[in-house]
């Protein structure tokens, strides 16, 4: 009896855990695929964008003499990058064949330069308060490259709106200005028309029209960098070489090699999907086997135990019959017993299953991703979000538990059907003689 | 006045045992009247238990008739026999045959389950019966907590549960010591006198058998012609003062002698 309860308990626990495990695995496979696809799409978009880009910067860095007023609390210009490209170059490149558009940048950081002196070293660092960025606000590339941060309260300055700025959240807090307020930068008053709430490097940004930036930074006609965007991939190399030919002094950088990365990523993606599918179907196969085996094993266990029980209790059957019990009532009594025992086993199993499903599912089923070891060991790509090891947590829902109980009862009824029938057919005299 | 309850006509039972035909009963003609207390005696293997099984519809004879309450039960389908066993016959076995996982009162209630009686009626009747066999104190005890004599008393109460027409007792004292045997036979005798319960008892014990009203003898499957009167309805007298005493008395009412 106890044996049946234990066997059934375990079996039902497995029966509950396995589909729960399958569900969990399925969910995770799906989640992995989705995550991976999303991440891949993002990367592909990024690659597609950058693959079209050509950066044009000055060929040499000429240090601008900054004001090294140490220890003062005044905001000083931090000489980091040089502005060395004449902004009329932009117009020249823009007119070239195969060029979609050109964006000119001018950026300068302001803040406090501080030194920290310890016994062994002197560390100098910049506490950046804000960065002025001069950009064209009418660029056709804004849609593609998100030149400006999102989540803007107010609006962006219009093209040519000379006194308007869009500022980051940090700038807004530091100078306690909001939309509609006036902000003085390098002696010039600007109207804040927009505040971006997005976090990141844009927190410290002050976006303004390029001519204003050139004026307040006192670099008329100069920009720091040109971002050239080719019309399509095939034109990138050609455009780059024509830029080089026209402006030999400037440095031209393309991201052509990104193409290859994109292609290999696509390939890798397909491989992984294939492996995931194979992995999952393997798990499914094992699950089917385990389920079948445990069903058959439990069924026969109940059958044999009930056969044994009825043998043991042959005399009791004889007594019941001598007392006037019908075949039917003897049979139903034994079947009821078998079913109740199975129900107890089923309840035990459901209890074990709902608590131990994660462990049982892990024990019984092969690990998802076990043959995808390359994921995490794939060097640079390992940090991709989809590759993170997600633990498979099988949690059976109420339907599964009820199904398990149902199966237990059904097994009990089927397993005790034959023994009960046999018991009921016994001749009372024969049964009574049994010791 | 006499009312025939059970009658057999030329009862014959033949068993096949390893190819040999063994005759267990041959030409048994038995008549049991209402209120009879019959003991059937004979050595072991004489067919006593076989006869009792035939009378109790637990087995079917090869030939002959068993007529219970004017109905030939040998011709009845198995299905109807359940009803007969339940309502017309009460069995008492040598090994008591109580269900071990039921307590005394539940064992007594068992034959009444599935009858038209309500739960309350069943329980009331079981209580009465246990009181009758003087086991009221032990209603909740399971068989293994009861002595052999007590177990047999529970079995007697169970046999009486559905007010059967006849009680069939198969070696009811076979597993009891002589003192307890005497108690059980006395109880059966008391039931016979007080309630006119018809009893057919099979035994090989002469002492026990002689306590019945009629003693019949079975030998080699044949009922012997001789029949004796048992001591059952004889008046008992005190050996000391000669006054009448009751079977239940421990002391003589006349002279106070321990009996």
XYZ file of C-alpha atoms in Angstrom:
694
model
C 0.000 0.000 0.000
C 2.649 2.412 1.121
C 4.678 1.286 -1.841
C 1.906 2.276 -4.185
C 1.569 5.649 -2.541
C 5.305 6.256 -2.788
C 5.568 5.007 -6.352
C 2.539 6.934 -7.443
C 3.675 9.972 -5.562
C 7.000 9.960 -7.298
C 5.495 9.132 -10.621
C 2.921 11.872 -10.436
C 5.586 14.267 -9.288
C 7.556 13.382 -12.407
C 4.443 13.612 -14.519
C 3.792 17.069 -13.211
C 7.373 18.228 -13.302
C 8.175 17.067 -16.788
C 5.539 19.069 -18.648
C 6.269 21.965 -16.325
C 9.910 21.592 -17.271
C 8.989 21.433 -20.919
C 6.894 24.555 -20.583
C 9.686 26.321 -18.777
C 12.176 25.215 -21.397
C 9.863 26.273 -24.146
C 9.379 29.650 -22.541
C 13.078 30.099 -22.133
C 13.830 28.963 -25.641
C 11.293 31.458 -26.874
C 12.620 34.166 -24.601
C 16.188 33.456 -25.714
C 15.186 33.574 -29.346
C 13.245 36.785 -28.867
C 15.977 38.420 -26.869
C 18.565 37.351 -29.347
C 16.530 38.541 -32.276
C 15.934 41.866 -30.614
C 19.571 42.289 -29.771
C 20.578 41.224 -33.238
C 18.165 43.632 -34.817
C 19.505 46.452 -32.709
C 23.047 45.575 -33.628
C 22.187 45.184 -37.267
C 20.503 48.556 -37.297
C 23.500 50.059 -35.627
C 25.799 48.339 -38.089
C 23.717 49.402 -41.027
C 23.835 52.950 -39.816
C 27.517 53.072 -39.044
C 28.394 51.182 -42.184
C 27.102 54.137 -44.144
C 29.131 56.584 -42.116
C 32.363 58.281 -43.014
C 34.024 60.427 -40.389
C 36.147 63.318 -41.478
C 38.410 64.908 -38.882
C 41.506 67.013 -38.849
C 44.618 65.042 -39.639
C 46.627 66.361 -36.758
C 45.813 67.425 -33.274
C 47.005 70.886 -32.578
C 46.764 71.584 -28.863
C 44.844 74.672 -28.066
C 46.434 76.620 -25.280
C 43.917 76.405 -22.507
C 43.750 78.465 -19.374
C 45.379 76.424 -16.655
C 43.991 78.409 -13.771
C 44.246 75.775 -11.127
C 42.274 75.788 -7.930
C 39.877 78.505 -8.999
C 36.213 77.932 -8.805
C 35.552 79.632 -12.110
C 34.285 77.561 -14.947
C 37.036 77.090 -17.417
C 37.246 75.743 -20.905
C 38.647 72.254 -21.020
C 40.835 71.861 -24.067
C 40.170 68.318 -25.131
C 39.534 68.144 -28.836
C 40.579 70.470 -31.539
C 38.432 72.127 -34.077
C 40.383 71.915 -37.229
C 38.039 71.382 -40.101
C 36.816 74.358 -42.029
C 33.059 74.227 -42.148
C 32.916 74.981 -45.833
C 34.433 71.516 -46.381
C 31.004 70.199 -45.392
C 29.411 71.986 -48.327
C 32.071 70.601 -50.643
C 31.501 67.028 -49.539
C 27.740 67.402 -49.526
C 27.844 68.248 -53.220
C 29.713 65.049 -54.077
C 27.970 62.164 -55.836
C 26.751 59.340 -53.578
C 26.634 61.496 -50.477
C 23.341 61.571 -48.656
C 24.148 64.323 -46.217
C 26.853 65.746 -44.002
C 26.553 66.764 -40.381
C 29.052 69.157 -38.899
C 29.884 68.981 -35.214
C 31.532 71.360 -32.883
C 31.797 70.330 -29.280
C 33.573 71.790 -26.299
C 33.452 70.879 -22.629
C 33.481 73.316 -19.748
C 34.119 72.494 -16.177
C 36.594 72.593 -13.420
C 39.957 71.062 -13.674
C 41.052 69.706 -10.389
C 44.219 68.120 -9.193
C 44.486 65.649 -6.432
C 47.872 65.157 -4.929
C 48.837 62.088 -2.966
C 52.256 61.063 -1.713
C 53.006 59.140 -4.852
C 51.084 60.696 -7.662
C 49.292 63.685 -8.988
C 45.948 62.986 -10.581
C 44.245 65.537 -12.703
C 40.626 65.180 -13.622
C 37.903 67.172 -15.162
C 34.658 67.895 -13.506
C 32.651 68.665 -16.597
C 29.773 71.066 -16.004
C 28.495 71.264 -19.525
C 29.393 70.624 -23.144
C 28.494 72.948 -25.892
C 27.538 71.190 -29.039
C 26.938 73.065 -32.217
C 24.892 71.102 -34.732
C 22.636 71.786 -37.667
C 19.044 71.401 -36.536
C 17.741 70.914 -40.036
C 19.768 67.806 -40.881
C 17.997 65.090 -42.853
C 20.016 62.565 -40.884
C 18.347 63.232 -37.567
C 15.750 60.545 -38.179
C 18.400 57.958 -38.931
C 21.081 58.790 -36.402
C 19.208 60.420 -33.557
C 21.452 63.442 -33.415
C 19.494 64.761 -30.450
C 18.377 63.089 -27.274
C 14.799 61.995 -26.829
C 12.308 62.665 -24.029
C 12.365 66.395 -24.531
C 10.289 68.750 -22.446
C 9.634 71.721 -24.691
C 11.222 71.458 -28.114
C 14.458 71.498 -30.091
C 15.750 74.843 -31.322
C 14.859 75.607 -34.890
C 17.492 75.894 -37.545
C 18.918 79.418 -37.335
C 17.208 80.206 -34.031
C 20.301 81.887 -32.685
C 19.361 82.395 -29.010
C 17.740 79.012 -28.370
C 19.321 76.000 -26.634
C 18.274 72.450 -25.774
C 19.892 71.365 -22.512
C 20.388 68.100 -20.649
C 18.946 67.311 -17.256
C 22.212 67.787 -15.400
C 22.717 71.239 -16.897
C 19.155 72.110 -16.025
C 19.731 71.141 -12.410
C 23.172 72.661 -12.051
C 22.090 76.066 -13.272
C 18.540 75.761 -11.996
C 16.981 76.601 -15.304
C 13.990 75.116 -17.069
C 12.056 75.646 -20.251
C 11.546 79.392 -20.825
C 14.403 80.453 -18.519
C 17.523 82.245 -19.611
C 20.942 80.592 -19.416
C 24.155 82.580 -19.710
C 26.929 80.729 -21.491
C 30.291 82.352 -21.977
C 28.733 85.788 -21.575
C 25.862 85.204 -23.965
C 22.269 84.796 -22.882
C 20.359 81.880 -24.340
C 16.749 80.930 -24.040
C 16.154 77.360 -22.893
C 13.513 75.977 -25.266
C 13.868 72.335 -24.346
C 15.138 70.083 -21.549
C 15.954 66.466 -22.296
C 15.220 64.025 -19.548
C 17.142 61.137 -21.039
C 20.184 59.981 -19.142
C 23.678 59.411 -20.437
C 26.205 61.734 -21.971
C 23.405 64.018 -23.105
C 22.733 65.037 -19.492
C 25.546 67.555 -19.684
C 24.848 68.737 -23.226
C 23.906 72.205 -24.398
C 22.735 71.897 -27.992
C 22.718 75.033 -30.081
C 22.934 76.101 -33.697
C 26.409 75.674 -35.153
C 27.087 79.370 -35.907
C 26.288 80.350 -32.292
C 28.651 77.668 -31.021
C 31.370 78.880 -33.354
C 30.787 82.440 -32.158
C 30.837 81.812 -28.410
C 33.746 79.395 -28.676
C 35.489 81.920 -30.912
C 36.260 79.494 -33.721
C 34.423 81.050 -36.666
C 34.168 78.802 -39.669
C 35.640 75.810 -37.930
C 34.126 72.488 -36.940
C 35.558 69.490 -35.176
C 34.170 66.662 -37.156
C 32.051 65.910 -40.177
C 29.834 62.911 -40.295
C 29.287 61.972 -43.905
C 26.557 59.578 -44.750
C 26.748 57.696 -48.030
C 23.651 56.905 -50.020
C 24.293 53.174 -49.934
C 26.931 50.636 -48.905
C 28.445 50.313 -52.357
C 29.144 54.048 -52.510
C 30.970 54.212 -49.173
C 34.461 53.306 -50.428
C 34.148 55.498 -53.476
C 32.963 58.510 -51.498
C 35.717 58.011 -48.923
C 38.441 57.936 -51.551
C 37.073 61.034 -53.310
C 37.012 62.865 -49.977
C 40.633 61.842 -49.400
C 41.596 63.023 -52.883
C 39.847 66.372 -52.449
C 41.077 67.033 -48.911
C 44.378 65.241 -48.431
C 44.961 66.954 -45.078
C 41.924 65.375 -43.455
C 41.575 62.016 -41.905
C 38.794 59.831 -43.354
C 37.455 56.866 -41.446
C 34.914 54.324 -42.744
C 33.195 51.455 -40.990
C 33.200 49.158 -43.952
C 34.399 46.202 -41.863
C 31.164 46.330 -39.922
C 29.557 44.644 -42.900
C 31.473 41.458 -42.270
C 30.520 41.485 -38.657
C 26.905 41.802 -39.662
C 27.142 38.876 -42.014
C 28.864 36.627 -39.508
C 26.353 37.604 -36.857
C 23.506 36.632 -39.126
C 25.131 33.265 -39.706
C 25.723 32.734 -36.025
C 22.146 33.638 -35.303
C 20.841 31.007 -37.668
C 23.176 28.393 -36.201
C 21.992 29.119 -32.709
C 18.337 28.996 -33.650
C 18.919 25.630 -35.263
C 20.728 24.329 -32.210
C 18.062 25.627 -29.882
C 15.402 23.875 -31.893
C 17.362 20.618 -31.900
C 18.026 20.965 -28.199
C 14.425 21.575 -27.451
C 13.189 18.641 -29.492
C 15.701 16.453 -27.680
C 14.268 17.586 -24.363
C 10.785 16.941 -25.650
C 11.793 13.423 -26.703
C 13.272 12.642 -23.321
C 10.189 14.046 -21.659
C 7.927 11.797 -23.699
C 10.007 8.770 -22.783
C 10.092 9.635 -19.121
C 6.367 10.244 -19.068
C 5.588 6.987 -20.836
C 7.916 4.967 -18.648
C 6.580 6.404 -15.427
C 2.995 5.889 -16.564
C 3.579 2.265 -17.487
C 5.667 1.604 -14.375
C 3.089 3.133 -12.072
C 0.217 1.407 -13.806
C 1.803 -2.009 -13.464
C 2.835 -1.269 -9.911
C -0.742 -0.568 -8.964
C -1.901 -3.633 -10.854
C 0.521 -5.944 -9.055
C -0.007 -4.401 -5.671
C -3.737 -4.683 -6.018
C -3.377 -8.282 -7.225
C -1.226 -9.020 -4.219
C -3.630 -7.216 -1.922
C -6.633 -9.108 -3.179
C -4.723 -12.368 -2.791
C -3.823 -11.413 0.744
C -7.395 -10.593 1.459
C -9.016 -13.525 -0.270
C -10.434 -14.672 3.023
C -11.939 -11.275 3.617
C -13.640 -11.536 0.257
C -15.011 -14.916 1.342
C -16.327 -13.433 4.567
C -17.965 -10.543 2.754
C -19.609 -12.952 0.373
C -20.756 -15.223 3.193
C -22.312 -12.176 4.801
C -24.293 -11.598 1.632
C -22.245 -9.024 -0.230
C -22.680 -9.100 -3.991
C -19.920 -9.484 -6.564
C -20.544 -5.925 -7.547
C -20.171 -4.521 -4.043
C -16.973 -6.520 -3.473
C -15.592 -5.285 -6.770
C -16.515 -1.677 -6.153
C -15.025 -1.839 -2.691
C -11.685 -3.029 -4.012
C -11.737 -0.563 -6.870
C -12.628 2.221 -4.516
C -9.723 1.231 -2.321
C -7.331 1.200 -5.260
C -8.607 4.549 -6.390
C -8.377 6.126 -2.961
C -4.828 4.872 -2.515
C -4.001 6.280 -5.919
C -5.606 9.558 -5.005
C -3.473 9.737 -1.873
C -0.449 8.930 -3.999
C -1.549 11.552 -6.472
C -1.903 14.184 -3.763
C 1.507 13.278 -2.402
C 2.859 13.462 -5.916
C 1.251 16.803 -6.564
C 2.760 18.107 -3.344
C 6.204 16.779 -4.217
C 5.784 17.937 -7.793
C 4.815 21.484 -6.981
C 7.699 21.879 -4.562
C 10.302 19.798 -6.303
C 9.430 20.429 -9.938
C 12.465 22.605 -10.646
C 14.816 19.977 -9.219
C 12.991 17.017 -10.711
C 12.739 18.616 -14.117
C 16.451 19.359 -14.012
C 17.241 15.792 -12.962
C 15.080 14.172 -15.558
C 15.463 16.459 -18.532
C 18.657 17.375 -20.373
C 19.816 20.922 -19.856
C 18.724 23.509 -22.327
C 21.705 25.068 -24.001
C 23.957 22.206 -22.989
C 25.165 21.898 -26.548
C 25.445 25.637 -27.000
C 28.594 26.032 -24.994
C 30.033 28.207 -27.716
C 27.728 30.983 -26.710
C 29.511 32.087 -23.650
C 32.980 31.116 -24.836
C 32.620 33.128 -27.992
C 35.020 35.832 -26.949
C 33.808 39.304 -27.687
C 30.213 38.361 -28.340
C 29.749 36.779 -24.949
C 28.356 39.909 -23.434
C 25.364 39.791 -25.726
C 22.280 39.802 -23.508
C 20.691 36.695 -24.966
C 23.667 34.559 -24.054
C 23.173 35.070 -20.348
C 22.536 31.786 -18.548
C 18.885 31.849 -17.677
C 18.042 29.152 -15.121
C 15.226 26.880 -16.198
C 12.588 27.085 -13.478
C 9.783 24.614 -13.939
C 6.693 25.639 -12.019
C 3.609 23.498 -12.542
C 0.351 25.388 -12.774
C -2.935 24.307 -11.222
C -4.093 22.668 -14.430
C -1.049 20.417 -14.503
C -1.545 19.475 -10.875
C -5.192 18.632 -11.459
C -4.203 16.654 -14.534
C -1.674 14.746 -12.432
C -4.327 13.942 -9.834
C -6.672 12.850 -12.578
C -4.056 10.561 -14.050
C -3.337 9.099 -10.611
C -6.995 8.300 -10.038
C -7.354 6.897 -13.520
C -4.280 4.713 -13.074
C -5.613 3.532 -9.723
C -8.982 2.659 -11.198
C -7.502 0.881 -14.209
C -4.835 -0.880 -12.133
C -7.366 -2.211 -9.654
C -10.019 -3.099 -12.197
C -8.712 -6.555 -13.000
C -7.766 -7.547 -9.417
C -11.124 -6.340 -8.159
C -12.941 -8.228 -10.876
C -10.979 -11.363 -10.059
C -11.711 -10.955 -6.374
C -15.397 -10.541 -6.983
C -15.589 -13.743 -9.021
C -14.080 -15.903 -6.304
C -16.238 -18.705 -4.938
C -17.090 -17.946 -1.326
C -16.114 -21.428 -0.152
C -12.751 -21.262 -1.887
C -12.136 -17.773 -0.585
C -13.003 -18.759 2.978
C -10.578 -21.670 2.912
C -7.738 -19.303 2.032
C -5.427 -18.585 4.922
C -46.994 -26.440 15.394
C -43.706 -27.553 14.038
C -42.548 -25.500 11.123
C -39.993 -26.807 8.677
C -37.322 -24.242 7.962
C -34.619 -26.188 6.218
C -34.746 -29.492 4.433
C -32.319 -31.403 2.248
C -33.333 -34.130 -0.154
C -30.808 -36.731 -1.247
C -27.978 -34.245 -1.052
C -24.865 -35.402 -2.839
C -21.559 -33.693 -3.364
C -18.727 -35.102 -5.379
C -15.337 -33.484 -5.588
C -12.683 -34.177 -8.120
C -9.324 -34.493 -6.510
C -6.442 -35.130 -8.840
C -8.615 -37.145 -11.200
C -10.220 -39.176 -8.413
C -13.804 -38.594 -7.575
C -14.337 -38.158 -3.883
C -17.801 -38.289 -2.494
C -18.127 -35.766 0.319
C -21.828 -36.143 0.923
C -24.151 -38.863 -0.220
C -27.887 -39.067 0.216
C -28.178 -36.636 3.069
C -31.755 -36.013 4.161
C -31.942 -33.459 6.887
C -34.906 -31.660 8.359
C -34.599 -28.618 10.541
C -37.630 -27.164 12.243
C -38.039 -23.694 13.582
C -36.556 -23.411 17.017
C -34.323 -26.411 16.586
C -30.849 -26.460 18.045
C -29.105 -29.191 16.138
C -25.534 -30.310 16.418
C -24.071 -32.355 13.620
C -21.188 -34.405 14.847
C -18.650 -36.569 13.190
C -14.943 -37.080 12.782
C -12.973 -34.715 10.619
C -13.375 -35.453 6.925
C -16.866 -36.786 7.449
C -18.350 -33.946 5.381
C -19.661 -31.753 8.208
C -18.339 -28.492 6.831
C -19.332 -29.429 3.291
C -22.863 -30.006 4.465
C -22.906 -26.691 6.279
C -21.618 -24.880 3.178
C -24.437 -26.434 1.152
C -26.978 -25.365 3.754
C -25.509 -21.875 3.767
C -25.582 -21.486 -0.018
C -21.834 -21.039 -0.074
C -21.482 -24.031 -2.352
C -23.742 -25.999 -4.650
C -24.363 -29.726 -4.331
C -23.753 -32.084 -7.212
C -27.211 -33.539 -6.795
C -30.153 -33.150 -4.509
C -32.040 -30.233 -3.084
C -31.634 -27.731 -0.317
C -34.969 -26.219 0.549
C -34.843 -23.156 2.718
C -38.148 -21.574 3.690
C -39.911 -23.610 0.984
C -37.528 -22.443 -1.734
C -35.060 -24.761 -3.463
C -31.915 -22.695 -3.241
C -29.883 -25.066 -5.419
C -31.865 -23.844 -8.384
C -31.357 -20.199 -7.597
C -29.047 -18.044 -9.646
C -25.929 -16.807 -7.868
C -27.362 -13.292 -7.747
C -30.342 -14.216 -5.611
C -28.170 -16.231 -3.263
C -26.644 -13.013 -1.947
C -30.026 -11.996 -0.670
C -30.544 -15.406 0.928
C -27.162 -15.312 2.619
C -27.703 -11.824 3.829
C -31.192 -12.138 5.178
C -31.906 -15.788 5.903
C -28.623 -17.144 7.119
C -26.215 -16.170 9.836
C -22.770 -17.713 9.785
C -20.518 -18.437 12.700
C -17.050 -19.695 11.828
C -14.390 -21.610 13.665
C -11.894 -18.828 13.056
C -14.446 -16.084 13.826
C -13.668 -14.341 10.526
C -14.063 -10.830 11.787
C -12.623 -8.107 9.594
C -9.425 -7.069 11.357
C -9.598 -3.391 10.479
C -13.121 -2.922 11.768
C -13.937 -2.650 15.463
C -16.526 -4.820 17.199
C -19.546 -2.675 16.448
C -18.506 -2.081 12.841
C -18.148 -5.818 12.337
C -21.660 -6.300 13.636
C -22.964 -3.481 11.449
C -21.333 -4.918 8.331
C -24.098 -7.346 7.201
C -26.678 -4.601 7.651
C -24.865 -2.234 5.309
C -26.681 -1.941 2.041
C -29.978 -2.997 3.546
C -32.947 -0.700 3.858
C -32.079 0.125 7.440
C -30.966 3.664 8.191
C -27.566 4.393 9.665
C -29.133 5.068 13.037
C -31.179 1.879 12.999
C -28.118 -0.147 12.045
C -26.140 1.309 14.909
C -28.975 0.793 17.371
C -29.347 -2.828 16.334
C -25.590 -3.445 16.547
C -25.545 -1.984 20.073
C -28.433 -4.208 21.131
C -26.717 -7.271 19.737
C -23.430 -6.509 21.446
C -25.335 -5.961 24.669
C -26.980 -9.322 24.180
C -23.607 -11.037 23.893
C -22.400 -8.907 26.834
C -19.801 -6.944 24.930
C -21.216 -3.449 25.340
C -18.014 -2.362 26.983
C -15.950 -3.419 24.012
C -17.774 -1.861 21.092
C -14.798 0.135 19.924
C -12.237 -2.639 20.229
C -10.733 -4.178 17.181
C -10.633 -7.979 16.951
C -6.975 -8.238 17.941
C -7.748 -6.469 21.195
C -10.422 -9.025 22.048
C -10.014 -12.495 23.507
C -10.952 -15.499 21.385
C -14.228 -15.941 23.248
C -15.044 -12.269 22.841
C -14.289 -12.437 19.149
C -16.650 -15.346 18.744
C -19.314 -13.443 20.642
C -18.889 -10.552 18.209
C -19.232 -13.067 15.381
C -22.447 -14.398 16.935
C -23.792 -10.869 17.203
C -22.882 -10.332 13.575
C -24.631 -13.566 12.539
C -27.810 -12.330 14.220
C -27.678 -8.879 12.671
C -30.279 -9.360 9.940
C -32.526 -11.596 12.030
C -31.796 -14.693 9.956
C -34.075 -17.690 9.746
C -31.237 -19.951 10.704
C -27.788 -19.745 12.278
C -25.143 -22.022 10.828
C -22.175 -22.522 13.116
C -19.119 -24.289 11.794
C -17.035 -25.605 14.688
C -17.789 -22.460 16.694
C -15.707 -23.689 19.609
C -12.899 -25.226 17.585
C -10.483 -22.462 18.455
C -11.536 -21.987 22.057
C -10.515 -23.549 25.340
C -13.038 -25.696 27.132
C -14.251 -23.032 29.532
C -14.827 -20.516 26.733
C -16.345 -23.240 24.591
C -18.863 -23.865 27.299
C -19.688 -20.153 27.456
C -20.243 -19.956 23.719
C -22.449 -23.011 23.584
C -24.399 -21.708 26.536
C -24.864 -18.426 24.704
C -26.154 -20.246 21.636
C -28.466 -22.279 23.836
C -29.741 -19.129 25.505
C -30.456 -17.521 22.125
C -32.310 -20.667 21.125
C -34.442 -20.598 24.230
C -34.967 -16.856 24.547
C -35.478 -15.963 20.918
C -36.304 -19.281 19.294
C -33.298 -18.878 17.030
C -32.856 -21.928 14.851
C -29.290 -23.172 15.058
C -27.396 -25.831 13.156
C -23.970 -26.367 14.639
C -21.246 -28.575 13.304
C -18.692 -29.878 15.747
C -16.492 -32.831 16.459
C -16.472 -32.093 20.168
C -18.862 -34.412 22.010
C -19.110 -32.182 25.036
C -20.123 -29.249 22.919
C -22.375 -31.289 20.653
C -24.251 -32.779 23.547
C -25.326 -29.303 24.629
C -27.651 -29.035 21.618
C -31.256 -30.204 21.511
C -30.757 -32.794 18.779
C -27.517 -34.549 17.989
C -27.028 -35.899 14.476
C -24.072 -37.937 13.345
C -22.315 -37.777 10.030
C -19.883 -40.396 8.867
C -18.259 -40.699 5.455
C -20.733 -38.239 4.026
C -23.732 -40.156 5.262
C -26.110 -39.002 7.938
C -26.517 -41.849 10.414
C -30.017 -42.898 11.296
C -29.389 -42.596 14.995
C -30.273 -39.328 16.623
C -29.947 -38.383 20.239
C -31.501 -35.823 22.421
C -28.972 -33.390 23.810
C -28.899 -32.003 27.302
C -30.012 -28.624 26.055
C -33.627 -28.611 27.182
C -33.115 -30.863 30.166
C -33.562 -29.236 33.467
C -30.314 -28.787 35.295
C -30.298 -29.636 38.953
C -27.874 -28.868 41.688
C -25.893 -31.935 42.590
C -25.970 -30.904 46.216
C -29.553 -29.991 46.965
C -31.318 -31.240 43.811
C -33.036 -27.961 43.058
C -33.337 -26.637 39.498
C -30.566 -24.325 38.378
C -30.119 -22.211 35.245
C -27.232 -22.744 32.858
C -25.979 -19.226 33.568
C -25.934 -19.610 37.335
C -22.611 -19.650 39.068
C -24.026 -20.470 42.495
C -26.984 -22.641 43.358
C -29.922 -20.514 44.447
C -30.997 -23.194 46.904
C -27.903 -24.150 48.829
C -25.365 -21.593 47.615
C -22.947 -24.207 46.337
C -20.538 -23.062 43.702
C -21.501 -24.820 40.527
